[in-house]
Tab-separated table of C-alpha atoms in Angstrom:
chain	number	residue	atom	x	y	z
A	1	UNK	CA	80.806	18.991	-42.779
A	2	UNK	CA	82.454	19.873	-39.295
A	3	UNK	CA	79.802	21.966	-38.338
A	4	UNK	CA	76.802	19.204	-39.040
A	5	UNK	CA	78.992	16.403	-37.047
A	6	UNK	CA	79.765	18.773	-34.206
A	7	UNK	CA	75.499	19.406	-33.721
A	8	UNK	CA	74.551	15.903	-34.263
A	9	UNK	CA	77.215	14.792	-31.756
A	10	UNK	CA	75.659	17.335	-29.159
A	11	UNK	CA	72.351	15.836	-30.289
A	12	UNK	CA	73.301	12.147	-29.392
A	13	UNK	CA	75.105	13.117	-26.058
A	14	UNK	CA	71.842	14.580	-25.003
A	15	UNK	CA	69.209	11.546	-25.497
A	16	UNK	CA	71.458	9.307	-24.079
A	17	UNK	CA	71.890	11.189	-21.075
A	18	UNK	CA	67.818	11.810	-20.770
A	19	UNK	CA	67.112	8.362	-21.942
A	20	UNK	CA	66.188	6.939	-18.807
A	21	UNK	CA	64.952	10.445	-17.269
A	22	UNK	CA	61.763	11.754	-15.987
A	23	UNK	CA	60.221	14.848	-18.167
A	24	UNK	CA	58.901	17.863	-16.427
A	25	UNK	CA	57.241	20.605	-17.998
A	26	UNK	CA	56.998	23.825	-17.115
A	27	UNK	CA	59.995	22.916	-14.862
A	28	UNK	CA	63.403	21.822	-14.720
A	29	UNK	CA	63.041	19.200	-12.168
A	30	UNK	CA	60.440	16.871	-12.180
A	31	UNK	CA	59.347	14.330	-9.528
A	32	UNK	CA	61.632	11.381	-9.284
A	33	UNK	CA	58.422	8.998	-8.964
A	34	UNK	CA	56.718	10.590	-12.388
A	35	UNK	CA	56.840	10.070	-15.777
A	36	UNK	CA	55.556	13.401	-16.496
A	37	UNK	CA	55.211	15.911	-14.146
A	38	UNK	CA	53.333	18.681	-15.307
A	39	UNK	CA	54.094	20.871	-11.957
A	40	UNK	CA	54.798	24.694	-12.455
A	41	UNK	CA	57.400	25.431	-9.489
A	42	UNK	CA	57.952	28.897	-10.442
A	43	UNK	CA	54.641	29.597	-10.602
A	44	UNK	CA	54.705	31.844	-13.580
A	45	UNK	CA	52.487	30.313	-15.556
A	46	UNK	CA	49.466	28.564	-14.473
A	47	UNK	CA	47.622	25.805	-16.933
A	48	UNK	CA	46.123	22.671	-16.829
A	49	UNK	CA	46.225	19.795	-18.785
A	50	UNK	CA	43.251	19.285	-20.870
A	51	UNK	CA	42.473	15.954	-22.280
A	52	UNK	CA	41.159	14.343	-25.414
A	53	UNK	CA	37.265	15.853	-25.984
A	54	UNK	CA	35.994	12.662	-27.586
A	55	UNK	CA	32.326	11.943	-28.428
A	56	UNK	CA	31.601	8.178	-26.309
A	57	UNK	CA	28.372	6.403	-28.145
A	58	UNK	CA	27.853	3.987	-24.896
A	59	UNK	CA	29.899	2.718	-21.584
A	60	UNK	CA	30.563	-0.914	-23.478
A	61	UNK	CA	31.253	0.569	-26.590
A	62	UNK	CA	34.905	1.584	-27.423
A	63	UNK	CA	34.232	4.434	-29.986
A	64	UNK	CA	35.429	6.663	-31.235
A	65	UNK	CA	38.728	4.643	-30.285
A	66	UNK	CA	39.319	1.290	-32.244
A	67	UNK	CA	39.253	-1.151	-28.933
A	68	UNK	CA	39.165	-0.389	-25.345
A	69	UNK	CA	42.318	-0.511	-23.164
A	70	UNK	CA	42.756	-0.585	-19.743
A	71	UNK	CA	44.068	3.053	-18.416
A	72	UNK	CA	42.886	5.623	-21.109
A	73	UNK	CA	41.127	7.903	-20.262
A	74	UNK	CA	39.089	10.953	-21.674
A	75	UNK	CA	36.609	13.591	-21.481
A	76	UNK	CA	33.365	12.826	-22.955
A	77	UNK	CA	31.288	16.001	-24.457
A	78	UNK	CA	27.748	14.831	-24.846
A	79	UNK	CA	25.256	12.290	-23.570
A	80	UNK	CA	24.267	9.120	-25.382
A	81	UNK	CA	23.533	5.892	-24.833
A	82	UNK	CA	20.411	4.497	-22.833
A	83	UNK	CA	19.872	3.136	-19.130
A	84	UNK	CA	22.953	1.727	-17.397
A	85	UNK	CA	25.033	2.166	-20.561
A	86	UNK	CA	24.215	5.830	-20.754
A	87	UNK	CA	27.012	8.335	-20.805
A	88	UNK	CA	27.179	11.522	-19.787
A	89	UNK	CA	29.521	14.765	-20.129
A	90	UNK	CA	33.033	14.265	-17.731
A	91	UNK	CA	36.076	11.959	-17.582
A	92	UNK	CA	35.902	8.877	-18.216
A	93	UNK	CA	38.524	5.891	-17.745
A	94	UNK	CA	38.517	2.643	-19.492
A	95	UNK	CA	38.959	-0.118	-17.360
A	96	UNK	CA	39.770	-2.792	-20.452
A	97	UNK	CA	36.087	-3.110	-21.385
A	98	UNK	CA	33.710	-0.288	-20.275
A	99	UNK	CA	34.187	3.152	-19.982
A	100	UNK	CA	33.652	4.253	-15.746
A	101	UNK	CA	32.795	7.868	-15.336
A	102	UNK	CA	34.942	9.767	-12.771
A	103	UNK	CA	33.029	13.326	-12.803
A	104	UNK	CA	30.632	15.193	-14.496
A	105	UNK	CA	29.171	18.666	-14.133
A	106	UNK	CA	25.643	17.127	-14.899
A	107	UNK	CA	25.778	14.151	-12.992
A	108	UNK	CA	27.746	13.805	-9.118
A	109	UNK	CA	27.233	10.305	-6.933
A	110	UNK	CA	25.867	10.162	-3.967
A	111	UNK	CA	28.229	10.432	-1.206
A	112	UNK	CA	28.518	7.701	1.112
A	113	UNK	CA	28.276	9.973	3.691
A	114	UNK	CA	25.359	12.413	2.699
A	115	UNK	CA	25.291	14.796	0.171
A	116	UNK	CA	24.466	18.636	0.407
A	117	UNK	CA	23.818	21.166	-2.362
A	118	UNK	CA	20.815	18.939	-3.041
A	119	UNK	CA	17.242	19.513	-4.731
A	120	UNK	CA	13.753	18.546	-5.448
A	121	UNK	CA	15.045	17.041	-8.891
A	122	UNK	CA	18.206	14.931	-7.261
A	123	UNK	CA	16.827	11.286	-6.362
A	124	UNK	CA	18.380	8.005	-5.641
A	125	UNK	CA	16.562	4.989	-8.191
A	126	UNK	CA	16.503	4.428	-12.040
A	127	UNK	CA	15.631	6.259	-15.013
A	128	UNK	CA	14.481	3.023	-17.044
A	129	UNK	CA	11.870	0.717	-16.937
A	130	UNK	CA	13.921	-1.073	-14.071
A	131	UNK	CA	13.203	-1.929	-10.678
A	132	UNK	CA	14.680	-0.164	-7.809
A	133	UNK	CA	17.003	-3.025	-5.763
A	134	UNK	CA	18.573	-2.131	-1.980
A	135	UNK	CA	20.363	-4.979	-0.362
A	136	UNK	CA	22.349	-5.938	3.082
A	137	UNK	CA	25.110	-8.156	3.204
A	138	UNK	CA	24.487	-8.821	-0.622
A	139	UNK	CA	21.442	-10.027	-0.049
A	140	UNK	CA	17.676	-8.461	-1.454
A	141	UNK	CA	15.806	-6.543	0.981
A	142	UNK	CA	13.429	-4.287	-0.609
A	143	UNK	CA	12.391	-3.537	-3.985
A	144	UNK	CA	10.878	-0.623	-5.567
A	145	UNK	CA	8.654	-2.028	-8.806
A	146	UNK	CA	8.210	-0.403	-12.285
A	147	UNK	CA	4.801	-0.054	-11.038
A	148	UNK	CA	5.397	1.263	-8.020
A	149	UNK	CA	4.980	-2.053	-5.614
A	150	UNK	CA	6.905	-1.618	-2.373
A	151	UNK	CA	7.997	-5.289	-1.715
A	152	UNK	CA	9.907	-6.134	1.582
A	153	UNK	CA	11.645	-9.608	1.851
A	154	UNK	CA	11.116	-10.667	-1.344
A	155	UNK	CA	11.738	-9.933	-5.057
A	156	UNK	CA	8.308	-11.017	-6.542
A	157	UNK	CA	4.563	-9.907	-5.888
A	158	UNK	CA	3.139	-13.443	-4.120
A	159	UNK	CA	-0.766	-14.698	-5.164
A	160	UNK	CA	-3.457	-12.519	-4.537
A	161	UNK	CA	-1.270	-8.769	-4.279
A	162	UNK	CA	-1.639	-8.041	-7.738
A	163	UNK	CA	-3.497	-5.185	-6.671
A	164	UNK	CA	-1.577	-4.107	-3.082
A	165	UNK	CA	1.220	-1.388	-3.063
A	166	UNK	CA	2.976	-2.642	-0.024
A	167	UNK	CA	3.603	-6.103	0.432
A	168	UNK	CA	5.845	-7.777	3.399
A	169	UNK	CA	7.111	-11.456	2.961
A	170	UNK	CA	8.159	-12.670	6.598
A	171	UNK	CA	8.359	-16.263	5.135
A	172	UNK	CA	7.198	-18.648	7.855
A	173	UNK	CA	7.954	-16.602	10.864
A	174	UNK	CA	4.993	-15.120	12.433
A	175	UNK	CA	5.121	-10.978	13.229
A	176	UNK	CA	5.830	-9.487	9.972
A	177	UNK	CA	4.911	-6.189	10.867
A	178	UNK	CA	5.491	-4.358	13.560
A	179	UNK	CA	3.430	-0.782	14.307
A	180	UNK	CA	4.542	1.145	17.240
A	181	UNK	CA	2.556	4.280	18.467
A	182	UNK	CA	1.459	5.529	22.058
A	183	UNK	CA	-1.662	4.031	22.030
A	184	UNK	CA	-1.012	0.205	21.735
A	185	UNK	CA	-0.449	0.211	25.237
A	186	UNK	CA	0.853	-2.352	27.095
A	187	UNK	CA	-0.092	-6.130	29.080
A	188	UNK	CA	-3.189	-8.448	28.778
A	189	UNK	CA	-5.692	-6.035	28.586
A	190	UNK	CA	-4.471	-4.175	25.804
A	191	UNK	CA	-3.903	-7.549	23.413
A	192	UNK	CA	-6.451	-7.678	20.035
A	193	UNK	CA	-6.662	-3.649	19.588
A	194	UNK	CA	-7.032	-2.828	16.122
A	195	UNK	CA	-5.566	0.159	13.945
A	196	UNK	CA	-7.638	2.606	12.619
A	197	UNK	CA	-7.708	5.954	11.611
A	198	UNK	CA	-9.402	9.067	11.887
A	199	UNK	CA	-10.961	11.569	9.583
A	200	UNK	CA	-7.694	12.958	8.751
A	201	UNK	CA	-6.781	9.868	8.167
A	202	UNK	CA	-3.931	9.851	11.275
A	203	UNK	CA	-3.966	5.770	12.343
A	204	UNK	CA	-3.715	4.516	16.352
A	205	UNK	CA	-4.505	1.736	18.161
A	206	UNK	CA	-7.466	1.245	19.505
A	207	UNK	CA	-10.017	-1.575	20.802
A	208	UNK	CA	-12.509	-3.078	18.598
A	209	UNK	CA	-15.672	-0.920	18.848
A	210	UNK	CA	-19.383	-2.023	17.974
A	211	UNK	CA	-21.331	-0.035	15.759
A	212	UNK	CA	-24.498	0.982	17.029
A	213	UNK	CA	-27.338	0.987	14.564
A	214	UNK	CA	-30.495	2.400	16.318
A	215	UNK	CA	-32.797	1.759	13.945
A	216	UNK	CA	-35.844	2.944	15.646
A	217	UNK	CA	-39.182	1.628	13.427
A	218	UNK	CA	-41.394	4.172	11.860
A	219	UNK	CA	-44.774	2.903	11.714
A	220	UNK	CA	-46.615	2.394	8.051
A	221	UNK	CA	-49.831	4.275	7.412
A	222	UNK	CA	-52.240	1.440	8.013
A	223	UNK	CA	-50.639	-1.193	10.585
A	224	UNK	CA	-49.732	-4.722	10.169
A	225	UNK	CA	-52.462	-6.789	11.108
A	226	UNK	CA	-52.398	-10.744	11.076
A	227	UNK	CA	-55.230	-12.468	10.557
A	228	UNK	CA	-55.486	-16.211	11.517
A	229	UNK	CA	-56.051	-16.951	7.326
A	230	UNK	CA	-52.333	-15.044	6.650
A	231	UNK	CA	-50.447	-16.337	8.995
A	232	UNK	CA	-47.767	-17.246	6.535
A	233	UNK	CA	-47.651	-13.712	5.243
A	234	UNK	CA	-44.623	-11.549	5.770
A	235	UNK	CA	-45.189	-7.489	5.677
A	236	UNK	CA	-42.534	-4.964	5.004
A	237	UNK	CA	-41.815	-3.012	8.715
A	238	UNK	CA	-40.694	0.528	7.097
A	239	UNK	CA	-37.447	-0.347	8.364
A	240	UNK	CA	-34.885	-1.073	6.519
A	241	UNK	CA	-30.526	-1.177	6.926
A	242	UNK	CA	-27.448	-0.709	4.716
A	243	UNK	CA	-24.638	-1.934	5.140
A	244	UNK	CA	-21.520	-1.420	3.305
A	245	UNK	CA	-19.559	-4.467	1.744
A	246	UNK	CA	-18.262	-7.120	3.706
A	247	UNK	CA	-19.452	-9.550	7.043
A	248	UNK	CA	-22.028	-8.405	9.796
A	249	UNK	CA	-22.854	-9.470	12.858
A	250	UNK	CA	-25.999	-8.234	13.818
A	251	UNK	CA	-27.666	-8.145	17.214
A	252	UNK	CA	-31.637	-7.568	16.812
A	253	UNK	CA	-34.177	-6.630	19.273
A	254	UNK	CA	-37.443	-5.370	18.164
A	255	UNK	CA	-40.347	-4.795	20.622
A	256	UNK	CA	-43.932	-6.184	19.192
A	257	UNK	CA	-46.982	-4.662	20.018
A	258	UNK	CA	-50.748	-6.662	19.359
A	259	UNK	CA	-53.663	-4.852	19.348
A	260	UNK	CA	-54.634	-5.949	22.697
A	261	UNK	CA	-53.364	-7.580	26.014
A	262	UNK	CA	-53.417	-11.355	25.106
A	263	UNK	CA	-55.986	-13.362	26.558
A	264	UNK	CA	-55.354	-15.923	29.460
A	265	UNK	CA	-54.877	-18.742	26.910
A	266	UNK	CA	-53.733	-17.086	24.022
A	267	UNK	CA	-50.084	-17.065	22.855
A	268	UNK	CA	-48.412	-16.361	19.068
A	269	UNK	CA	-44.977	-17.040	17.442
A	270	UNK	CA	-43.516	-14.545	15.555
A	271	UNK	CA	-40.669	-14.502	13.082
A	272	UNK	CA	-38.691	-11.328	11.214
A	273	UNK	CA	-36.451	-11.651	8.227
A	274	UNK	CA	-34.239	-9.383	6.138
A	275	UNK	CA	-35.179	-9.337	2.948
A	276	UNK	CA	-33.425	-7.763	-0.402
A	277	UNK	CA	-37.005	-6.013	-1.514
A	278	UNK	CA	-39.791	-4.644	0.233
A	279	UNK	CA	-42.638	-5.701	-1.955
A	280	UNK	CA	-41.059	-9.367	-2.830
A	281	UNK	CA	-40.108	-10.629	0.549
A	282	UNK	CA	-37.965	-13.719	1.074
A	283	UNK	CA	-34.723	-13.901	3.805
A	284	UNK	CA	-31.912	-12.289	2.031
A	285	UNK	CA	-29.790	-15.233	0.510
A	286	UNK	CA	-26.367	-12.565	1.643
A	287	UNK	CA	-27.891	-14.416	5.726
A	288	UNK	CA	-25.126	-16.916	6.430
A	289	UNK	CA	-26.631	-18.146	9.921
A	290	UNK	CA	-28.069	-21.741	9.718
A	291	UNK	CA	-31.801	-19.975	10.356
A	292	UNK	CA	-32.526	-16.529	8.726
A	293	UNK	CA	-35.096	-15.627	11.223
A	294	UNK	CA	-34.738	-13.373	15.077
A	295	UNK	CA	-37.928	-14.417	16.464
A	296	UNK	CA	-40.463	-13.770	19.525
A	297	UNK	CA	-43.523	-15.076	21.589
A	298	UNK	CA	-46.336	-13.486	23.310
A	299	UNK	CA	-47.482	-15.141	26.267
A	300	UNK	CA	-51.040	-15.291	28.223
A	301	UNK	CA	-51.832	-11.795	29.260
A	302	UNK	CA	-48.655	-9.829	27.926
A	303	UNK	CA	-49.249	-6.793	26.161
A	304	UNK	CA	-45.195	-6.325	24.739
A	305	UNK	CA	-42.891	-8.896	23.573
A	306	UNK	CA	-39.639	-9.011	22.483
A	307	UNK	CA	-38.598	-9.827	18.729
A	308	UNK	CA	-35.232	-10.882	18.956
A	309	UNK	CA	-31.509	-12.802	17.673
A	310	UNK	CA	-28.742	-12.579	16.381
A	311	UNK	CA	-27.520	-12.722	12.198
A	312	UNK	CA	-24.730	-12.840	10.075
A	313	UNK	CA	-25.340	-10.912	6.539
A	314	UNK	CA	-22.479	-10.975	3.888
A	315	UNK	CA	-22.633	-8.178	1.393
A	316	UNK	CA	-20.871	-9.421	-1.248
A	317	UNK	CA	-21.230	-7.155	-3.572
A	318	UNK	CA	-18.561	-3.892	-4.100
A	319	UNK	CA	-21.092	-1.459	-2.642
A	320	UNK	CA	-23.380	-0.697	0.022
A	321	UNK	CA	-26.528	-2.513	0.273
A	322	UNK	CA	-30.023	-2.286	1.666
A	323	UNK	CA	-31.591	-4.910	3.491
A	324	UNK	CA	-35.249	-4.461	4.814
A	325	UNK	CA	-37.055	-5.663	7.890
A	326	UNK	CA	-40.289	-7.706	7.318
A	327	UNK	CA	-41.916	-9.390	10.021
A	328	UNK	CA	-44.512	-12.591	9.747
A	329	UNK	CA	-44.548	-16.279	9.280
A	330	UNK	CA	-46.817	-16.343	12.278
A	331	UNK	CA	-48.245	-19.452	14.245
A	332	UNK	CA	-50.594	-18.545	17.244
A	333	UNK	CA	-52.568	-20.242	19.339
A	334	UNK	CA	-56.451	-19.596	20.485
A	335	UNK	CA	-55.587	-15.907	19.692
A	336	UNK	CA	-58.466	-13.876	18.510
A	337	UNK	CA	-58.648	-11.738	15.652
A	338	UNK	CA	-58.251	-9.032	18.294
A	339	UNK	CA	-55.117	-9.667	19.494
A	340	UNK	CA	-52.703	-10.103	16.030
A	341	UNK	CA	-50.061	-7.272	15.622
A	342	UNK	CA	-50.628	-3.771	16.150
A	343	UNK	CA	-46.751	-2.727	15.406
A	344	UNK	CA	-43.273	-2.581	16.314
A	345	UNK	CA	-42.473	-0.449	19.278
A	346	UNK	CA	-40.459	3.055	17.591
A	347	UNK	CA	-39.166	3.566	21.539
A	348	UNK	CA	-35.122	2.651	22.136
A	349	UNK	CA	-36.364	-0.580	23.116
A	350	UNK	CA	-36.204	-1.182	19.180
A	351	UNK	CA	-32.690	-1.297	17.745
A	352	UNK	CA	-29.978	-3.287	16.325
A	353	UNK	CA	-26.276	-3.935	16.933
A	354	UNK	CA	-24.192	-3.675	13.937
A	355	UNK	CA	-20.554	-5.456	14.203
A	356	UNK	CA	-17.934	-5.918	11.771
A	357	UNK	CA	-16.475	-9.405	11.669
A	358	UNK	CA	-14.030	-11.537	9.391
């Protein structure tokens, strides 16, 4: 029995005086400020510590273990879960309700200060049906939709921009957006410029420009003549426009032609329209101006007058649309048959002005 006493004495003599130690493996004396200090001094053997492979199902669930607590921590070998409770392969801690990842070799943050090693497949947003969020001082600045919406200043797409990509909210404070380029320009003269773009579709500032329509008339086989029993008759001119959808202001200036240099008494009134059809002609009901006529007058011994005004059509419609010239609607006075319209003048001293308005 002396022997068995004698070994468990050693036994006891030995836990108490380690009770309160630190343990170091792989060397005799471990840090002071450790529990477990796993540092090879010697340097004979190198090896790492390797913890528990577990299989995680989700961030907020605690399996495989039976509850989370605060402080363990594993390595997790495969990828499960969905959205922001999707986990990955790397170490994990458990913070007392979620399990944070630390590293993975499929999946490394984004460095607050840049990160390199980077490639066409490494992004910054979400891999669920979940709108991408940036904010300042805590507070929303711009959002990235589902459906690929860029909204600035605010979270939700306002009335009327269900079908706009980029939408800025500057609440009530006029100058929401700002475009800076070299050819804004600068003082008085350069205020009211519009941005445009070219063919390649490069944009700059420039100033409003009118589009010049010459619409020079092409004269019909057998011309226009106005008897005194049809003047209320309108004739198609062979002249026609198209204009694309939206508001027009239109600038017209025809030159008439009679037959013959009016007589010393003789003068006529003459009115043109745009119509929607050549063969059933009525003013265009897309004329917003309070009178849908440009009209001239001959006077006593003129040979040329000028049919002339100015119109606003509205194409309402979603594509371009063609509007034809018809001239008529005549009232004359003491003119003889003679001296009713020959034509319309196909000189530049025909055309029309074609702006774009709101």
């Amino acid at each position: 029995m002396k022997p068995y006493l004698l070994l468990f004495f050693i036994i006891l003599v030995f836990c108490q005086t380690n009770l309160f130690a630190q343990i170091g493996m792989s060397n005799n004396n471990p840090d002071t400020n450790a529990v477990l200090d796993l540092n090879n001094i010697s340097g004979s053997t190198i090896q790492g510590l390797a913890l528990p492979r577990v299989s995680l199902s989700s961030t907020d669930a605690a399996t495989p273990l039976s509850a989370h607590i605060a402080g363990m921590m594993v390595y997790n070998t495969v990828a499960n879960g969905s959205g922001d409770k999707q986990v990955v392969e790397g170490i994990y801690y458990n913070n007392g309700s979620n399990w944070v990842l630390i590293s993975s070799s499929a999946f490394l943050p984004w460095s607050l200060t840049g990160n390199s090693n980077t490639n066409s497949l490494n992004f910054i947003g979400t891999t669920d049906n979940t709108d991408f969020v940036t904010r300042t001082n805590n507070i929303e600045r711009l959002r990235v939709t589902t459906t690929g919406k860029l909204l600035i200043n605010t979270a939700v797409t306002p009335s009327g921009g269900s079908n706009a990509k980029l939408i800025i909210n500057n609440g009530t404070v006029a100058g929401g957006l700002m475009i800076k380029d070299a050819t804004e320009g600068l003082g008085l003269m350069n205020e009211g410029k519009v941005f445009t773009s070219d063919a390649n579709g490069i944009g700059k500032w420039t100033a409003p420009s009118l589009y010049l329509s010459n619409v020079l008339p092409t004269m019909e086989p057998n011309p226009k003549i106005f008897p005194s029993t049809m003047t209320s008759s309108w004739a198609y001119t062979n002249n026609k426009i198209t204009l694309p959808p939206g508001k027009w202001l239109l600038n017209v200036n025809f030159l008439v032609s009679p037959f013959s240099w009016m007589g010393t008494n003789e003068t006529n009134w003459l009115r043109g329209i745009f119509s929607d059809s050549s063969t059933t002609i009525a003013p265009s009901a897309d004329v917003l101006s309070s009178s849908p006529y440009v009209s001239g007058i001959s006077t006593a011994l003129s040979h040329d007058y000028n049919l002339l005004g100015d119109l606003i059509i509205q194409n309402t419609s979603n594509v371009n649309k063609d509007y034809y010239f018809c001239i008529g609607n005549m009232t004359n006075n003491n003119v003889s048959t003679t001296n009713y319209i020959s034509g319309i003048s196909s000189s530049s001293y025909s055309y029309i002005i074609i702006q774009k308005i709101n």
